Backbone as a ProteinNet text record, in pm:
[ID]
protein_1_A
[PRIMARY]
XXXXXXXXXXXXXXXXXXXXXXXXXXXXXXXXXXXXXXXXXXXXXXXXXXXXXXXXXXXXXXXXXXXXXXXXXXXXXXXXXXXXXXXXXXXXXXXXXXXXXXXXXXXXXXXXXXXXXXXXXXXXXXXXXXXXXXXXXXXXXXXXXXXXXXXXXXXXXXXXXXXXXXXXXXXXXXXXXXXXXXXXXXXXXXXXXXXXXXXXXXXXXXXXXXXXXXXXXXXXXXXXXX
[TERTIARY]
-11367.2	-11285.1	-11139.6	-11073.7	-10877.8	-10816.4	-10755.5	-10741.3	-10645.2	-10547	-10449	-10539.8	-10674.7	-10730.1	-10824.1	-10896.1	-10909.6	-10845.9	-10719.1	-10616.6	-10635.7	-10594	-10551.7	-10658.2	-10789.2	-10928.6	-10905	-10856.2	-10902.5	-10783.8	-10680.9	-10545.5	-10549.7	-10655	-10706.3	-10798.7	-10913.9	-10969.8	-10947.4	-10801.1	-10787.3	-10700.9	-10623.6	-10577.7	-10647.5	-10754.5	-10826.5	-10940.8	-10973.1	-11002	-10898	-10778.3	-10650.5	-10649.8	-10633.2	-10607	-10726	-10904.6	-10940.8	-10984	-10915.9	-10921.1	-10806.2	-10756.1	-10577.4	-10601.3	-10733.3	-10737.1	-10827.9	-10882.9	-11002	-10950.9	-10888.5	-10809	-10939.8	-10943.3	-11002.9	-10989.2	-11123.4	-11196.7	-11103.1	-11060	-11003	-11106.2	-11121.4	-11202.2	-11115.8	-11206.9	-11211.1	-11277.2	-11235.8	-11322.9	-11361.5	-11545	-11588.9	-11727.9	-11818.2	-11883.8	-12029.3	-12073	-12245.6	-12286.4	-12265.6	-12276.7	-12428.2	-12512.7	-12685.4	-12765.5	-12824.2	-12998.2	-13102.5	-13162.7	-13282.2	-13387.5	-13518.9	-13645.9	-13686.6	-13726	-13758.1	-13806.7	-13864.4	-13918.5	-13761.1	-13678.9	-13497.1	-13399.8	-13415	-13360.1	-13191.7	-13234.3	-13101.9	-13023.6	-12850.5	-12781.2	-12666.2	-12577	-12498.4	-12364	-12249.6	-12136.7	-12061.8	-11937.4	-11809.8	-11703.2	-11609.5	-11508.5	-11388.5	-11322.9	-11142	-11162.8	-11233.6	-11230.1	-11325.6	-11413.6	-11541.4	-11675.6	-11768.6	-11925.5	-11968.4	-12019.5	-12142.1	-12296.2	-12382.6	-12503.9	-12544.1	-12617.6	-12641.6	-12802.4	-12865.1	-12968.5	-13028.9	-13078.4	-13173.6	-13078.6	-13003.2	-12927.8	-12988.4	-12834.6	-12886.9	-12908.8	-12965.8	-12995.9	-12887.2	-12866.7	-12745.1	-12766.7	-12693.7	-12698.5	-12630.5	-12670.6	-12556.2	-12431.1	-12363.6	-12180.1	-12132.1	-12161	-12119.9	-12046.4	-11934.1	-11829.4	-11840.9	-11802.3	-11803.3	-11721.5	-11694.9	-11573.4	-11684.4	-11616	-11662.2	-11571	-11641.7	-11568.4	-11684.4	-11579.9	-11664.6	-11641.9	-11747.7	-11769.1	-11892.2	-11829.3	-11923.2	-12052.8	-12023.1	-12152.4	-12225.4	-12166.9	-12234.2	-12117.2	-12172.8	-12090	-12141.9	-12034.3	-12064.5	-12009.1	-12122.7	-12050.1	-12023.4	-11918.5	-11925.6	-11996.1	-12048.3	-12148.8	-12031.1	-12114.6	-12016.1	-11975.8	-12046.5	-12031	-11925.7	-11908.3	-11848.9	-11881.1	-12077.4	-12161	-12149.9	-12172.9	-12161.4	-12329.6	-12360.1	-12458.1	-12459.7	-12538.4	-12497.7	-12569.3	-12514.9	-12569.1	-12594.9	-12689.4	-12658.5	-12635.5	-12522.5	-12489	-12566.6	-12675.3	-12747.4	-12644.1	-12553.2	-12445.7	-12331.6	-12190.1	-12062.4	-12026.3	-11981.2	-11860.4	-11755.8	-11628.1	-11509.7	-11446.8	-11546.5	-11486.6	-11586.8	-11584.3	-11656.3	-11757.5	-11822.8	-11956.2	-11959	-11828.6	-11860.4	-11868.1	-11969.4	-12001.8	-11866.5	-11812.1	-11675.4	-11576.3	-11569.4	-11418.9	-11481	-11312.2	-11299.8	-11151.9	-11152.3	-11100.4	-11149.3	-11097.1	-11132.8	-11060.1	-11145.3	-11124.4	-11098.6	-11058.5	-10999.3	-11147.1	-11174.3	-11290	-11261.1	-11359.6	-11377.8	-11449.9	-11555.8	-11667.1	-11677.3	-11752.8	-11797.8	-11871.5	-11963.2	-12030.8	-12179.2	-12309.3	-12393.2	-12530.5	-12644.2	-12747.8	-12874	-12971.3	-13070.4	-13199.4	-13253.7	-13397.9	-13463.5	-13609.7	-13708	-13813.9	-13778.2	-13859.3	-13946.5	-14090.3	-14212.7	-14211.8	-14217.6	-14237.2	-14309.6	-14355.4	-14506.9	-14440.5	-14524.1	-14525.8	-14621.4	-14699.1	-14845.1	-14936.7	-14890.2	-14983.1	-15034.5	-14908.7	-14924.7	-14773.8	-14836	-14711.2	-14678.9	-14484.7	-14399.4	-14292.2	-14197.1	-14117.2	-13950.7	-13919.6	-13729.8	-13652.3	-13531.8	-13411.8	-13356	-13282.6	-13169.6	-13096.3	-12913.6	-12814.7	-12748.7	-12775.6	-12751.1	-12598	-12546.2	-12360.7	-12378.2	-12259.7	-12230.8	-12084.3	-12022.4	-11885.1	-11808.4	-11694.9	-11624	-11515.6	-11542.5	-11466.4	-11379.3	-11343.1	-11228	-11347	-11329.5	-11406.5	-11517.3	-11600.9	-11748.6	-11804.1	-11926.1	-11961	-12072.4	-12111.2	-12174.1	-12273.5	-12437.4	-12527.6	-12553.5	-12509.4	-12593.4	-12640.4	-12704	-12807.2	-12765	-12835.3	-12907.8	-12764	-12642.7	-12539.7	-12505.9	-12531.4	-12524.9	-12643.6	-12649.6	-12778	-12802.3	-12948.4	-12978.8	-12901.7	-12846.4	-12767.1	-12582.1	-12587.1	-12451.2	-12342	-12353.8	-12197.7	-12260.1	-12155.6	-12132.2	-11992	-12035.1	-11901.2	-11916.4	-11805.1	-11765.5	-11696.9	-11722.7	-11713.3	-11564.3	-11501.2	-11354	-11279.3	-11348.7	-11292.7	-11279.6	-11173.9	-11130.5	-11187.8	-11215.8	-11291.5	-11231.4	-11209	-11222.1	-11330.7	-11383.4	-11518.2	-11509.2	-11613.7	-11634.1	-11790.1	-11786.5	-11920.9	-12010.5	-12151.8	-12158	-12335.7	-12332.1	-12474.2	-12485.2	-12466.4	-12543.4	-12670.9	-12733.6	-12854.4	-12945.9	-12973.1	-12995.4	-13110.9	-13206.9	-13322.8	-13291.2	-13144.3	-13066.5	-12909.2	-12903.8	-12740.6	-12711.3	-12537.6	-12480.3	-12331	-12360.6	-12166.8	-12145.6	-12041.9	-11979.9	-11841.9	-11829.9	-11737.7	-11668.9	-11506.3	-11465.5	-11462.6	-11466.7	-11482.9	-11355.6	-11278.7	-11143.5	-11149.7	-11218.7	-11241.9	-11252.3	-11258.1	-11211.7	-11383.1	-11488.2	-11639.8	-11610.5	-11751.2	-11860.5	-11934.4	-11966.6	-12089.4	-12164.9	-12299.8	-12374.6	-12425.2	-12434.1	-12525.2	-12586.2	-12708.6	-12783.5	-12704.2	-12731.2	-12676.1	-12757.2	-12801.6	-12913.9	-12887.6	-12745.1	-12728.7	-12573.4	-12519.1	-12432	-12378.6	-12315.3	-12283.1	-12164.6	-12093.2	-11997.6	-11931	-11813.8	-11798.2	-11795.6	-11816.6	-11843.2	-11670.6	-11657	-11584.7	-11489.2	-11540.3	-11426	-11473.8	-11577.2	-11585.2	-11480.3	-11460.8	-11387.5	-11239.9	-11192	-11074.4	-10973.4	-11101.2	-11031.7	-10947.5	-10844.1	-10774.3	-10880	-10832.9	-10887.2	-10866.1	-10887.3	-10823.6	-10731.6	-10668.9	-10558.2	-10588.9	-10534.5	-10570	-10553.7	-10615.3	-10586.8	-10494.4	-10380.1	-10267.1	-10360.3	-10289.6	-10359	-10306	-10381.1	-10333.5	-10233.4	-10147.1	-10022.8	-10101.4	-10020.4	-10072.8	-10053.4	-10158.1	-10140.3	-9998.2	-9951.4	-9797.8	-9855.4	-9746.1	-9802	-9796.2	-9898.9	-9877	-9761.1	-9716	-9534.7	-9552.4	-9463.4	-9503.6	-9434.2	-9592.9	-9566.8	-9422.3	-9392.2	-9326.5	-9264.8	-9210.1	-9253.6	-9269.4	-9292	-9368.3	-9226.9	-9165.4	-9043.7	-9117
-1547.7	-1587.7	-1598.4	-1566.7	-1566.6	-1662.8	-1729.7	-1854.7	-1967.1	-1869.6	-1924.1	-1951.1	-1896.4	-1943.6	-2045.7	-2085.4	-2199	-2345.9	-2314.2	-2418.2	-2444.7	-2352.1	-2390.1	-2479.5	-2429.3	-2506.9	-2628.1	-2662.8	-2799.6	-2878.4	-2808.1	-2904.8	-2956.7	-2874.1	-2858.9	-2989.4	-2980.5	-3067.2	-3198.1	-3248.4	-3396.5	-3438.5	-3333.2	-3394.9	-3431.5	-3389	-3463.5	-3554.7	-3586.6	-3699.3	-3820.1	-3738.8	-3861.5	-3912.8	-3883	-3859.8	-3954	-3930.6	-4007.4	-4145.8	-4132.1	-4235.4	-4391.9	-4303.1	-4373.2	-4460.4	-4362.8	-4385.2	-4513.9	-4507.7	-4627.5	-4786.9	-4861.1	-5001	-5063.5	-5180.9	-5315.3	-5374	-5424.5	-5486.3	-5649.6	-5665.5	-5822	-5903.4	-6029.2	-6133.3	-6253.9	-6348.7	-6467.2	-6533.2	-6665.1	-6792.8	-6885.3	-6901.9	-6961.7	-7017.3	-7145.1	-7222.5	-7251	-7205	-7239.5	-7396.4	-7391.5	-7526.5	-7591.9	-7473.1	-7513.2	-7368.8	-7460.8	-7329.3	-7367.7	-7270.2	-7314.6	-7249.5	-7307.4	-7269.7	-7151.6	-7055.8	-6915	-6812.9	-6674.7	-6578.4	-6485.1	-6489.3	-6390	-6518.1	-6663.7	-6712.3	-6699.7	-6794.8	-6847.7	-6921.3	-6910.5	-6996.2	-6990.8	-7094.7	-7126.5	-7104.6	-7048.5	-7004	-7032.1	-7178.5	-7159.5	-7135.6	-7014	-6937.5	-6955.2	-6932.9	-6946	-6934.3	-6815.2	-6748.1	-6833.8	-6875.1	-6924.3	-6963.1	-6996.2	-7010.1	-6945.3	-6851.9	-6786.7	-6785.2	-6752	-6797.4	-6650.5	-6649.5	-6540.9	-6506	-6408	-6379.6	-6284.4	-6269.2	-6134.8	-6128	-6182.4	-6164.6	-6262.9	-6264.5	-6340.7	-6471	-6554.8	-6671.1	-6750.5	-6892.1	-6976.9	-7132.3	-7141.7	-7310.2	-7396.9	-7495.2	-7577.1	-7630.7	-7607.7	-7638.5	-7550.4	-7435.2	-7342.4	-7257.5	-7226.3	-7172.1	-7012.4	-6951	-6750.8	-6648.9	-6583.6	-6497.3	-6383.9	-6362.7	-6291.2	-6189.4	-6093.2	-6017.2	-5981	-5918.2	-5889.9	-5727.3	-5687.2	-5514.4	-5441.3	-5463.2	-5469.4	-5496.9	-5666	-5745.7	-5710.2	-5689.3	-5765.8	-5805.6	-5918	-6012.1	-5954.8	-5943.8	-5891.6	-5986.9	-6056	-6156.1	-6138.2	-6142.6	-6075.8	-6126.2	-6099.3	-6135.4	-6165.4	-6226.8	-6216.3	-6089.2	-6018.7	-5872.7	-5770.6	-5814.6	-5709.2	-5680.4	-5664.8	-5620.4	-5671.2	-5688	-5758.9	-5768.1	-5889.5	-5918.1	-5895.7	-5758.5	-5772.9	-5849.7	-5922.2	-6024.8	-5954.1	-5978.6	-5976.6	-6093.8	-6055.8	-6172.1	-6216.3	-6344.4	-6347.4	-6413.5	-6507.5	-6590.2	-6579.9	-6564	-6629.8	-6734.9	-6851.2	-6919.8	-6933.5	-6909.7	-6911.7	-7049.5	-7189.5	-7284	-7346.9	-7470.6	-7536.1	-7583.5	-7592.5	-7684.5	-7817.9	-7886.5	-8004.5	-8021.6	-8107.9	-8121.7	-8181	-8237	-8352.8	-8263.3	-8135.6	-8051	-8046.5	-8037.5	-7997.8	-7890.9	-7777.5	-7656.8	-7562.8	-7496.8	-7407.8	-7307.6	-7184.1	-7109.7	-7002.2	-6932.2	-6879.8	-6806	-6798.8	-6674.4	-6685.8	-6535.8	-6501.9	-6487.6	-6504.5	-6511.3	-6351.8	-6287.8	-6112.2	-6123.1	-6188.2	-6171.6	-6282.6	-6205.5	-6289	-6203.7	-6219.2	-6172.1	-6313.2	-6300.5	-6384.6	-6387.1	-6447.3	-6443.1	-6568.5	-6500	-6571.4	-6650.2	-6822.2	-6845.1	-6932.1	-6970.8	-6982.5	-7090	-7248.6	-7325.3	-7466.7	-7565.7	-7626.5	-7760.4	-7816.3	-7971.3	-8008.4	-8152.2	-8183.3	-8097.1	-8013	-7901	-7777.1	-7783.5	-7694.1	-7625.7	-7506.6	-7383.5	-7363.6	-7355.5	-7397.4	-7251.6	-7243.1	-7092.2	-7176.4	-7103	-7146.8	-7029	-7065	-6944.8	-7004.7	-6879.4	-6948.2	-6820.8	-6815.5	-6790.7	-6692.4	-6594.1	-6542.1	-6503.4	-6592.9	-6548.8	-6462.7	-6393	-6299.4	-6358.2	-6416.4	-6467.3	-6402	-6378.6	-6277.4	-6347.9	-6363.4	-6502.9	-6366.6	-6449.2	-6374.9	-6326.7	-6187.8	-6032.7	-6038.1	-6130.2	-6185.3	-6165.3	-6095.8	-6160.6	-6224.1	-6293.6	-6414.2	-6434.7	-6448.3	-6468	-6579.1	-6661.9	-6815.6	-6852.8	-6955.9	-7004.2	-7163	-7219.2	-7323.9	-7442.2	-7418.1	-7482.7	-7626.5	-7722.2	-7854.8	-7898.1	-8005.4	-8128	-8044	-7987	-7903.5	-7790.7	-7721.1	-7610.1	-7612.1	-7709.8	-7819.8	-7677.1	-7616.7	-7519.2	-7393.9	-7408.6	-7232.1	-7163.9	-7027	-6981.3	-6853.9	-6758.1	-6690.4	-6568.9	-6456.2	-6320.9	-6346.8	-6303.4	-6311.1	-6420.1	-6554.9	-6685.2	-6675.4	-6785.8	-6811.6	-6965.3	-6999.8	-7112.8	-7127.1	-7244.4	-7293.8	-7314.2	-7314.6	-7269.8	-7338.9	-7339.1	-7396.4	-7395.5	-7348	-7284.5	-7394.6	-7466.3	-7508.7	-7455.3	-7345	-7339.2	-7408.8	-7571.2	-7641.9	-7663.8	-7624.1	-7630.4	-7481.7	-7427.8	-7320.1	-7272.6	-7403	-7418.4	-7483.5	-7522.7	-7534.6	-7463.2	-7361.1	-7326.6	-7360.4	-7377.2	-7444.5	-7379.4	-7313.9	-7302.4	-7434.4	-7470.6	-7584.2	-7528.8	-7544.5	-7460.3	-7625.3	-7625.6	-7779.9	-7767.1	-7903.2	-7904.8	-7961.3	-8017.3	-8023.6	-8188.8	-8245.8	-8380.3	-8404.9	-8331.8	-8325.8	-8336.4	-8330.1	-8321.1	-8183.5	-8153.8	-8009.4	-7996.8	-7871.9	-7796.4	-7819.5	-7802.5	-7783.5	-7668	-7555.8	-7416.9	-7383.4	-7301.6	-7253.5	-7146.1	-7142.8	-7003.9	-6876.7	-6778.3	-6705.8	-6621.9	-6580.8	-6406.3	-6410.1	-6344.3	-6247.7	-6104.6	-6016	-5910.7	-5851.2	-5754.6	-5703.4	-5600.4	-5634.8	-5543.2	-5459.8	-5383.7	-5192.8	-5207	-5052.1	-5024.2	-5076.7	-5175.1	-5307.3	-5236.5	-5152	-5058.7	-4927.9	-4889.3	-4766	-4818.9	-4967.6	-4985	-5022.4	-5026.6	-5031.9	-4914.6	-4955.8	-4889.6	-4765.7	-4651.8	-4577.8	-4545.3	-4483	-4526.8	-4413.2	-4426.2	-4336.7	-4189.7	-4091.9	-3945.1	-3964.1	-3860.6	-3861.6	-3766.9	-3788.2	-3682.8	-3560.9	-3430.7	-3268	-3269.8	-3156.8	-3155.5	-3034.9	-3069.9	-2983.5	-2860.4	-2722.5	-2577.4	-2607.9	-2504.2	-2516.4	-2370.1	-2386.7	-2321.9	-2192.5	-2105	-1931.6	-1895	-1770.2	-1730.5	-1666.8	-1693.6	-1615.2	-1489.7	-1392.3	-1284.5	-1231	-1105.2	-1032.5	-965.3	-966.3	-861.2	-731.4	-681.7	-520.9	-438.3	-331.2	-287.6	-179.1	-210.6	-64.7	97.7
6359.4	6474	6430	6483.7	6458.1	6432.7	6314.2	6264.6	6359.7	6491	6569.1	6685.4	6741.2	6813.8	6808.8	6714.4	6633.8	6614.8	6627.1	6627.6	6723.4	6839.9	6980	7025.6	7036.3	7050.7	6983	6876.4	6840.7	6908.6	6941.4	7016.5	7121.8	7183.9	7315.3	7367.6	7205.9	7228.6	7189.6	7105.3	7077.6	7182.2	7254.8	7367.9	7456.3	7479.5	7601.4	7569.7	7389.4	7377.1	7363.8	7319.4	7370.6	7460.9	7564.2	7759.2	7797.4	7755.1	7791.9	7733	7583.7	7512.4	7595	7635.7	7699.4	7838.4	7917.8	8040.1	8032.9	7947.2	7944.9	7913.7	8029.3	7997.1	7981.2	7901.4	7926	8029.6	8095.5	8182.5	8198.2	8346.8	8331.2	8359.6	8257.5	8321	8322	8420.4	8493.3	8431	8390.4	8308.6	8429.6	8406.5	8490.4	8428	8506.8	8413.3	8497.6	8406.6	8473	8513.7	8660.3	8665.9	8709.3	8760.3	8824.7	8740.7	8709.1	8646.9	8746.5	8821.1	8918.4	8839.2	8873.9	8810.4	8903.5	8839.3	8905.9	8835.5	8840.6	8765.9	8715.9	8787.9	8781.5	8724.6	8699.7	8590.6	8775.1	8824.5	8923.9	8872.8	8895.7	8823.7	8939.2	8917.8	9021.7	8909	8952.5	8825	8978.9	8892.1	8959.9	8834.4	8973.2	8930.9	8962.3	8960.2	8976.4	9139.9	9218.2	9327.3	9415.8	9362.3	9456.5	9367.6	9468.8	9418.8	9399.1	9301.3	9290.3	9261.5	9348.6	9348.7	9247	9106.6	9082.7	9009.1	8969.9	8925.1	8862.8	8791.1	8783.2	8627.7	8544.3	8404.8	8301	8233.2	8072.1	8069	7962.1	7937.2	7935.2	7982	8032.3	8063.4	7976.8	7970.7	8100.1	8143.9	8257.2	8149.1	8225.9	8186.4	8054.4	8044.5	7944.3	8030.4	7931.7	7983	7967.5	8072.2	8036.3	8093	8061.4	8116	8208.9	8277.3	8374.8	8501.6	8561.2	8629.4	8743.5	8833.7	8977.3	9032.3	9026.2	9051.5	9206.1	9325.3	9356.4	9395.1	9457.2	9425.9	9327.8	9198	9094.2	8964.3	8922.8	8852.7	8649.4	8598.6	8435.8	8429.9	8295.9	8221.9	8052.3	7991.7	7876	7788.8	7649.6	7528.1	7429.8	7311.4	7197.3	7137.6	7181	7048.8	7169.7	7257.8	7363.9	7460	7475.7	7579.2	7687.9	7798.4	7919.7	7980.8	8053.4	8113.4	8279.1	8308.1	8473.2	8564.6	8628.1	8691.3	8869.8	8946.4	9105.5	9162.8	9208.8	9286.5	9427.9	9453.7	9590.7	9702.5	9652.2	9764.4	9701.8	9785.1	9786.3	9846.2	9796	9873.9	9834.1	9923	9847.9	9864.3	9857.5	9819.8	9712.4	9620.3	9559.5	9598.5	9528.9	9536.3	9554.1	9564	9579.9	9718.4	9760	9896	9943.3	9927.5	10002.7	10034.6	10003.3	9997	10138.8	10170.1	10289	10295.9	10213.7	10233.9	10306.8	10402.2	10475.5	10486.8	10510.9	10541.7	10704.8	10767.5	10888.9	10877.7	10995.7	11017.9	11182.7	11210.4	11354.5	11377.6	11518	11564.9	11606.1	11551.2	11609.9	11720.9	11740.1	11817.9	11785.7	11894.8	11860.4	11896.6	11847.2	11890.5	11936.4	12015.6	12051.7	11950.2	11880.1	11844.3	11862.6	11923.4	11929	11784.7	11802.7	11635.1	11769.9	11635.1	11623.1	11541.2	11594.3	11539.7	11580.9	11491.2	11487.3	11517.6	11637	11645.5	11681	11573.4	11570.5	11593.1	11504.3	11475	11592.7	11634.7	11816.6	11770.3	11788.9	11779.1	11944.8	11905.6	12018.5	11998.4	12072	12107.2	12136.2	12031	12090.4	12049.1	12116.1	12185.7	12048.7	11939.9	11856.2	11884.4	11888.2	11902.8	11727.9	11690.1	11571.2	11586.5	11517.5	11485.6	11414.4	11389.7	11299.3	11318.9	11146.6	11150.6	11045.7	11094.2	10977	10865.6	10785	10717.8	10597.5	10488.9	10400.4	10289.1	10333.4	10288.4	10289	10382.7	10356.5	10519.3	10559.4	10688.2	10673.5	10737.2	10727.4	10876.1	10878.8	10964.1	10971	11086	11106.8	11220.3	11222.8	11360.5	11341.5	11452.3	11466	11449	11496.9	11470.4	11547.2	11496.9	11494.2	11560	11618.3	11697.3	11851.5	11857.8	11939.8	11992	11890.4	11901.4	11991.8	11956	12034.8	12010.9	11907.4	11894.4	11927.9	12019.4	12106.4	12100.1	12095.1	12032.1	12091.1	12132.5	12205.8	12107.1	12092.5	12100.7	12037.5	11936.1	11898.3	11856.6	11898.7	11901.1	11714.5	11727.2	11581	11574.1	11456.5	11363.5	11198.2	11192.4	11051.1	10969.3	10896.8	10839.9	10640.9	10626.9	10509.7	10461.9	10335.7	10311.2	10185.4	10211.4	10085.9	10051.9	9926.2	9876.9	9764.7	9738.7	9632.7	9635.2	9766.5	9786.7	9810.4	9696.6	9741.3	9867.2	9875.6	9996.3	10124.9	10111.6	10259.4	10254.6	10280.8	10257.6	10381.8	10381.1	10507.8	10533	10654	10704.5	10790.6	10793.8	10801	10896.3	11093.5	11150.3	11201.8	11188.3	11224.4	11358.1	11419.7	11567.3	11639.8	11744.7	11761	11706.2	11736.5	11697.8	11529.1	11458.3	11336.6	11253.4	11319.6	11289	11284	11216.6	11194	11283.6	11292.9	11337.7	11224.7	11193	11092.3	11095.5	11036.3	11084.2	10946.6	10960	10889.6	10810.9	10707.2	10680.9	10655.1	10707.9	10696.5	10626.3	10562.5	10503.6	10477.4	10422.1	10377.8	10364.5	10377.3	10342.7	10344.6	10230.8	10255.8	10378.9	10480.4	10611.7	10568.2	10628.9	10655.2	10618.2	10510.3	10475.2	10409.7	10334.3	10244.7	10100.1	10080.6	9937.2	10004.2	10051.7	10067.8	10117.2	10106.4	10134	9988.9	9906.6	9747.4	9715.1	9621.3	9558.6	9489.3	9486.2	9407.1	9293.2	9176.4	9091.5	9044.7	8933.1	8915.8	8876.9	8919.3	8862	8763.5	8659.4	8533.2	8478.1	8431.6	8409.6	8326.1	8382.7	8304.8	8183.2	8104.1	7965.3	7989.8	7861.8	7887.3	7826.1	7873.6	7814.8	7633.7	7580.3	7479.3	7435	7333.5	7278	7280.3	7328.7	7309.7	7177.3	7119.6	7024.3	6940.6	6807.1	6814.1	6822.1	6885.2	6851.8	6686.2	6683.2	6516.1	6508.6	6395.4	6379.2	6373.9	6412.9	6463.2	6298.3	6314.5	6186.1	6147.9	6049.6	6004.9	6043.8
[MASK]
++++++++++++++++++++++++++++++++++++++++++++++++++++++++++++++++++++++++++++++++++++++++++++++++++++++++++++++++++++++++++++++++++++++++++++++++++++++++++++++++++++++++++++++++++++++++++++++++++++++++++++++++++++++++++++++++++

């Protein structure tokens, strides 16, 4: 093979292990602290973060009140190891306030709308039929399914209406949205679900092109021959 084409090939090829050596930044994390371990077969743990609550599962082994750096990809949470590795966690709940029951930070949300379902439930042992009211509330990057809002369904809410809102899962076998009322009380509501709105993954930044490799140098030309 021709000793100048040879070259070119290998120039060829450390530039674009340069290029993608270059492109590859380190991962930012967030210091945040295992504050609940629940008993379970996926190992549940409750991690507050700079940002919010996270309810998480299905990862690594974790002590209560140990501290860990961590990052967020997509409903799911990596938490880093000592050696570098990261532990991927799924995230099952957000709240973007604390766990302590007493806060009373809130957050802006809007009422989307609502759907009707029929539940099936027991008194003295005689199965009974009730109307519950399914919100769908749009809070900050989170939507959110709840029912059953305050003392015999006392909060009603209307298509667009705006609410102050406040979220607490310290309980992971009662989660609770919490909507303020003008009188400066709560609603109490169930919290049934979570999910990211349609199109809040496709409203991310994309990420940067990767600059082309420059041409490799032309050959010199020979000499002409006497």
């Amino acid at each position: 093979m021709n000793l100048l084409k040879i070259s070119r090939t290998a120039l060829f090829i450390f530039l674009m292990a340069a290029i993608a050596a270059a492109d590859k930044t380190p991962p930012t994390y967030q210091k945040g602290t295992i504050t609940k371990k629940y008993s379970g077969p996926q190992e549940p743990y409750d991690l507050q973060g700079a940002d919010g609550l996270y309810f998480i599962n299905n990862c690594g082994d974790f002590q209560i009140g140990q501290s860990v750096d961590y990052r967020t990809e997509y409903m799911k949470i990596y938490i880093r190891q000592e050696g570098g590795k990261e532990h991927k966690c799924r995230i099952g709940l957000v709240s973007p306030v604390s766990a302590d029951k007493t806060s009373s930070t809130y957050q802006q949300g809007t009422i989307m709308g609502y759907e009707t379902r029929l539940d099936t439930w027991g008194v003295n042992s005689k199965s009974d039929y009730r109307r519950a009211k399914v919100y769908e509330l749009k809070g900050t990057g989170m939507l959110y399914k709840i029912d059953y809002c305050g003392a015999f369904q006392a909060g009603d809410f209307a298509a667009g209406q705006s609410v102050d809102y406040r979220v607490d899962v310290s309980d992971k076998d009662d989660k609770r949205l919490f909507i303020r009322r003008d009188n400066g009380k709560e609603y109490s509501c169930q919290l049934e679900g979570t999910r990211i709105p349609d199109g809040a993954l496709a409203a991310a930044p994309a990420p940067a092109a990767t600059p082309a490799a420059p041409a490799p140098p032309a050959p010199a030309a020979s000499p002409a021959k006497p």
